[in-house]
Amino acid sequence: MTTRQQVALGACGAFVAAVLATSCARTPAQTANGPVDPGVRSGAAGAGAPLPGLTADETAFFRDGFVKFADIEVVTGGTNNGLGPRFNSNQCFACHSQPAAGGSSPARNPEIAVATLNGAKNMVPWFITQNGPVREARFKRNPDGTNDGGVHDLFVITGRSDAAGCDIAQPNFLPAGNPLSGQGGNPNIIFRIPTPVFGAGLIEAISDSAILANMKADASLKTGLGIYGHPNAHLSGNANRSANDGTITRFGWKAQNKSLLMF
């Protein structure tokens, strides 16, 4: 994710707080035999719209975030000069578009086209396929054996017509494995796929005090049922709180980020 895309993602907090309409009507079959999987829904996606009842300012904020979410970033010479030097794609929408803007990866993977866009010289990694999911790669360990865990962007801007003079190397993701399952290749790589961001603005709006109060509520009942927990993950024995200001983190696969902007 580029710096410009991080800012855009932070700006669209109201945009991603969308409503997913879900029907919970019970059918005779459900009453008699228990829950029944209705299968794939037909019709419109029912996602990607702003919350009802927004103020004029909130609506304007949503619309601005929607536009930024779809902005195509370039290196230089354009109106959105925020790409690179390393990147996974050139817009937020590329990885979050199914079934609507803000969703998950689309049916056709856009990472293949962006790899060589504008003259870029990237090799398409073995785990990126035309009909497979959008993937980002994390390396488990550094070359010296110490823990890594960070995202290693798939592509670099070397060779692009808008990046004259840039010459940096693309990461090495070999040896290859099964391109669809992602299994059997470089054992140092773990993958993440984009999750929908619908409603993420509402998650960010939950106060730390509310999270802690919910955790402490009905403590004896929870203990009797074997229910227990703590805010987010524990890293090295410590509660996973933001290193910047000590607030509870909540975004990411390990709840490691405090806000959409940081994420």
XYZ file of C-alpha atoms in Angstrom:
263
model
C 0.000 0.000 0.000
C 1.433 3.389 -0.959
C 1.576 6.417 1.325
C -1.014 8.143 -0.868
C -3.280 5.112 -0.667
C -2.960 5.046 3.116
C -4.134 8.655 3.257
C -6.959 7.863 0.865
C -7.995 4.921 2.992
C -8.039 7.096 6.068
C -10.132 9.690 4.252
C -12.773 7.149 3.354
C -13.666 6.106 6.895
C -17.239 7.187 6.313
C -17.286 5.447 2.933
C -16.344 2.039 4.281
C -19.000 2.285 6.994
C -21.517 0.761 4.601
C -24.630 -1.226 5.365
C -24.998 -4.840 4.318
C -28.683 -5.667 4.005
C -29.383 -9.201 5.133
C -32.677 -11.024 5.130
C -33.461 -13.094 8.184
C -36.913 -14.336 7.212
C -37.687 -17.855 8.365
C -39.154 -20.330 5.914
C -41.307 -23.364 6.759
C -38.320 -25.600 5.957
C -36.160 -23.682 8.397
C -38.788 -23.953 11.121
C -39.105 -27.703 10.711
C -35.534 -28.716 9.960
C -33.355 -25.943 11.327
C -31.279 -23.396 9.425
C -30.959 -23.832 5.681
C -28.203 -22.297 3.571
C -30.023 -20.119 1.009
C -27.056 -20.233 -1.364
C -25.717 -17.337 -3.383
C -27.974 -14.293 -3.271
C -29.301 -12.929 -6.518
C -29.863 -9.276 -7.343
C -27.785 -6.264 -6.394
C -24.815 -6.581 -4.061
C -26.507 -4.642 -1.267
C -23.158 -3.179 -0.224
C -21.004 -0.131 -0.763
C -23.560 2.553 0.064
C -23.252 5.116 2.871
C -25.151 4.739 6.111
C -28.617 6.279 6.055
C -29.169 9.534 7.886
C -25.742 11.083 7.342
C -25.325 14.824 7.694
C -24.405 16.936 4.680
C -20.773 17.045 5.846
C -20.654 13.274 6.376
C -22.159 12.662 2.940
C -19.559 14.929 1.356
C -16.837 13.059 3.266
C -18.166 9.740 1.975
C -18.221 10.956 -1.612
C -14.696 12.326 -1.348
C -13.482 9.026 0.085
C -15.252 7.089 -2.661
C -13.400 9.078 -5.324
C -10.040 8.660 -3.571
C -10.659 4.932 -3.206
C -10.829 4.651 -7.005
C -7.995 7.081 -7.834
C -5.296 5.538 -10.034
C -1.896 6.514 -8.682
C 1.146 7.328 -10.831
C 4.727 8.200 -9.918
C 5.016 11.631 -11.552
C 3.279 13.711 -14.191
C -0.306 13.130 -13.115
C -2.893 14.445 -10.694
C -2.394 11.527 -8.281
C 1.367 11.286 -7.803
C 1.478 8.772 -4.976
C 2.743 5.481 -6.424
C 5.838 3.618 -5.348
C 8.618 2.974 -5.159
C 7.240 -0.423 -4.094
C 3.577 -1.302 -4.424
C 0.971 -4.059 -4.702
C -1.373 -2.128 -6.981
C -2.045 1.421 -8.098
C -5.440 1.992 -6.470
C -7.405 0.822 -3.421
C -10.315 -0.283 -5.617
C -8.117 -2.821 -7.451
C -7.967 -5.088 -4.405
C -11.339 -4.180 -2.864
C -14.025 -4.294 -5.570
C -16.113 -7.479 -5.235
C -19.115 -7.356 -4.961
C -18.862 -3.546 -4.812
C -16.297 -0.849 -4.065
C -14.874 -1.668 -0.648
C -15.231 -5.432 -1.032
C -12.691 -8.187 -1.616
C -10.595 -9.106 -4.664
C -12.411 -9.257 -8.027
C -12.989 -12.349 -10.160
C -10.145 -11.377 -12.507
C -6.922 -10.520 -10.714
C -5.777 -6.945 -11.577
C -2.235 -7.505 -10.277
C -1.135 -9.155 -13.533
C -1.825 -6.074 -15.657
C -0.319 -3.611 -13.176
C 2.946 -5.595 -13.042
C 4.052 -4.252 -16.444
C 1.879 -1.144 -16.694
C 3.617 1.899 -18.226
C 6.713 -0.119 -19.065
C 7.383 -1.614 -15.629
C 9.710 -4.630 -15.734
C 8.213 -6.721 -12.938
C 7.878 -10.487 -13.136
C 4.432 -11.694 -12.089
C 4.996 -13.747 -8.904
C 4.136 -17.438 -9.167
C 1.227 -17.131 -6.707
C -0.588 -14.449 -8.734
C -2.923 -15.923 -11.373
C -5.557 -14.488 -13.690
C -8.463 -16.197 -11.942
C -6.928 -16.474 -8.490
C -7.244 -14.128 -5.518
C -5.357 -10.901 -5.024
C -2.534 -11.714 -2.632
C -0.005 -9.762 -0.629
C 3.122 -11.485 0.636
C 4.699 -11.402 4.074
C 8.093 -12.905 4.854
C 8.296 -14.909 8.061
C 11.972 -14.216 8.677
C 14.759 -11.927 7.551
C 17.834 -13.350 5.780
C 19.691 -13.378 9.126
C 16.989 -15.545 10.720
C 15.380 -12.833 12.842
C 11.608 -12.398 12.769
C 10.176 -10.332 9.921
C 6.408 -10.680 9.433
C 6.119 -7.512 7.348
C 4.505 -7.025 3.957
C 6.907 -7.210 1.012
C 5.284 -5.365 -1.870
C 5.120 -7.436 -5.038
C 6.201 -4.811 -7.553
C 8.624 -1.919 -8.065
C 8.424 1.126 -10.344
C 11.676 0.312 -12.186
C 11.212 0.748 -15.944
C 7.999 2.735 -15.761
C 7.779 5.701 -18.104
C 6.894 7.962 -15.167
C 9.809 6.757 -12.999
C 12.931 7.724 -14.933
C 16.158 6.948 -13.102
C 14.632 4.498 -10.626
C 16.417 1.147 -10.473
C 15.434 -1.044 -7.530
C 15.071 -4.807 -7.408
C 11.805 -6.695 -7.111
C 11.699 -9.131 -4.156
C 12.566 -12.769 -4.846
C 9.531 -14.970 -4.197
C 11.006 -18.228 -5.548
C 10.951 -21.206 -5.417
C 7.486 -21.533 -6.899
C 4.658 -23.730 -5.692
C 1.042 -24.322 -6.668
C -0.140 -20.973 -8.120
C -3.779 -21.412 -7.102
C -3.426 -22.819 -3.595
C -0.177 -20.999 -2.812
C 1.146 -24.191 -1.243
C 4.470 -25.929 -1.788
C 6.574 -22.907 -2.696
C 8.945 -20.686 -0.748
C 8.386 -21.700 2.901
C 9.323 -18.212 4.105
C 6.243 -16.611 2.497
C 2.782 -16.333 4.019
C -0.125 -14.783 2.152
C -2.935 -12.381 2.937
C -5.965 -11.725 0.777
C -7.934 -8.458 0.915
C -10.954 -8.557 3.188
C -14.011 -6.318 2.697
C -13.848 -2.997 4.498
C -17.614 -2.483 4.755
C -18.408 -1.102 8.193
C -14.760 -0.600 9.146
C -15.460 3.050 9.938
C -17.918 1.911 12.605
C -15.282 -0.380 14.108
C -12.845 2.511 14.325
C -15.499 4.608 16.085
C -15.835 2.145 19.003
C -14.178 3.724 22.025
C -11.524 1.919 24.038
C -13.728 2.263 27.110
C -16.588 0.441 25.360
C -14.291 -2.440 24.380
C -13.020 -2.777 27.946
C -16.519 -2.469 29.440
C -17.864 -5.212 27.174
C -14.953 -7.442 28.130
C -15.651 -6.986 31.857
C -19.456 -7.283 31.649
C -21.003 -10.483 33.103
C -17.566 -11.646 34.192
C -18.773 -14.483 36.464
C -21.138 -15.837 33.811
C -18.397 -15.769 31.198
C -15.979 -17.514 33.550
C -18.494 -20.284 34.183
C -18.903 -20.821 30.457
C -15.173 -20.798 29.826
C -15.294 -17.493 27.955
C -12.279 -15.282 28.451
C -10.078 -12.906 26.513
C -8.237 -9.611 26.396
C -8.062 -6.614 24.053
C -6.735 -7.840 20.702
C -3.638 -10.056 20.573
C -0.751 -10.519 22.966
C 2.675 -9.923 21.455
C 5.657 -11.034 23.516
C 3.411 -11.226 26.564
C 2.143 -7.662 26.292
C -1.340 -6.453 25.368
C -1.334 -5.350 21.740
C -1.713 -1.611 22.030
C -0.634 1.120 19.653
C 3.019 1.997 20.063
C 2.149 5.607 19.288
C -0.319 6.446 22.035
C -1.220 3.261 23.911
C -4.746 2.961 22.481
C -6.306 -0.423 21.728
C -5.587 -1.665 18.222
C -8.257 -3.354 16.110
C -7.426 -3.605 12.388
C -5.388 -6.219 10.541
C -5.180 -10.009 10.778
C -3.533 -9.678 14.191
C -5.433 -6.525 15.217
C -2.121 -4.720 15.034
C -3.286 -1.303 13.812
C -5.378 1.280 15.632
C -6.958 3.024 12.632
C -7.755 2.686 8.951
C -5.108 5.284 8.202
C -2.424 3.247 9.977
C -3.679 0.049 8.359
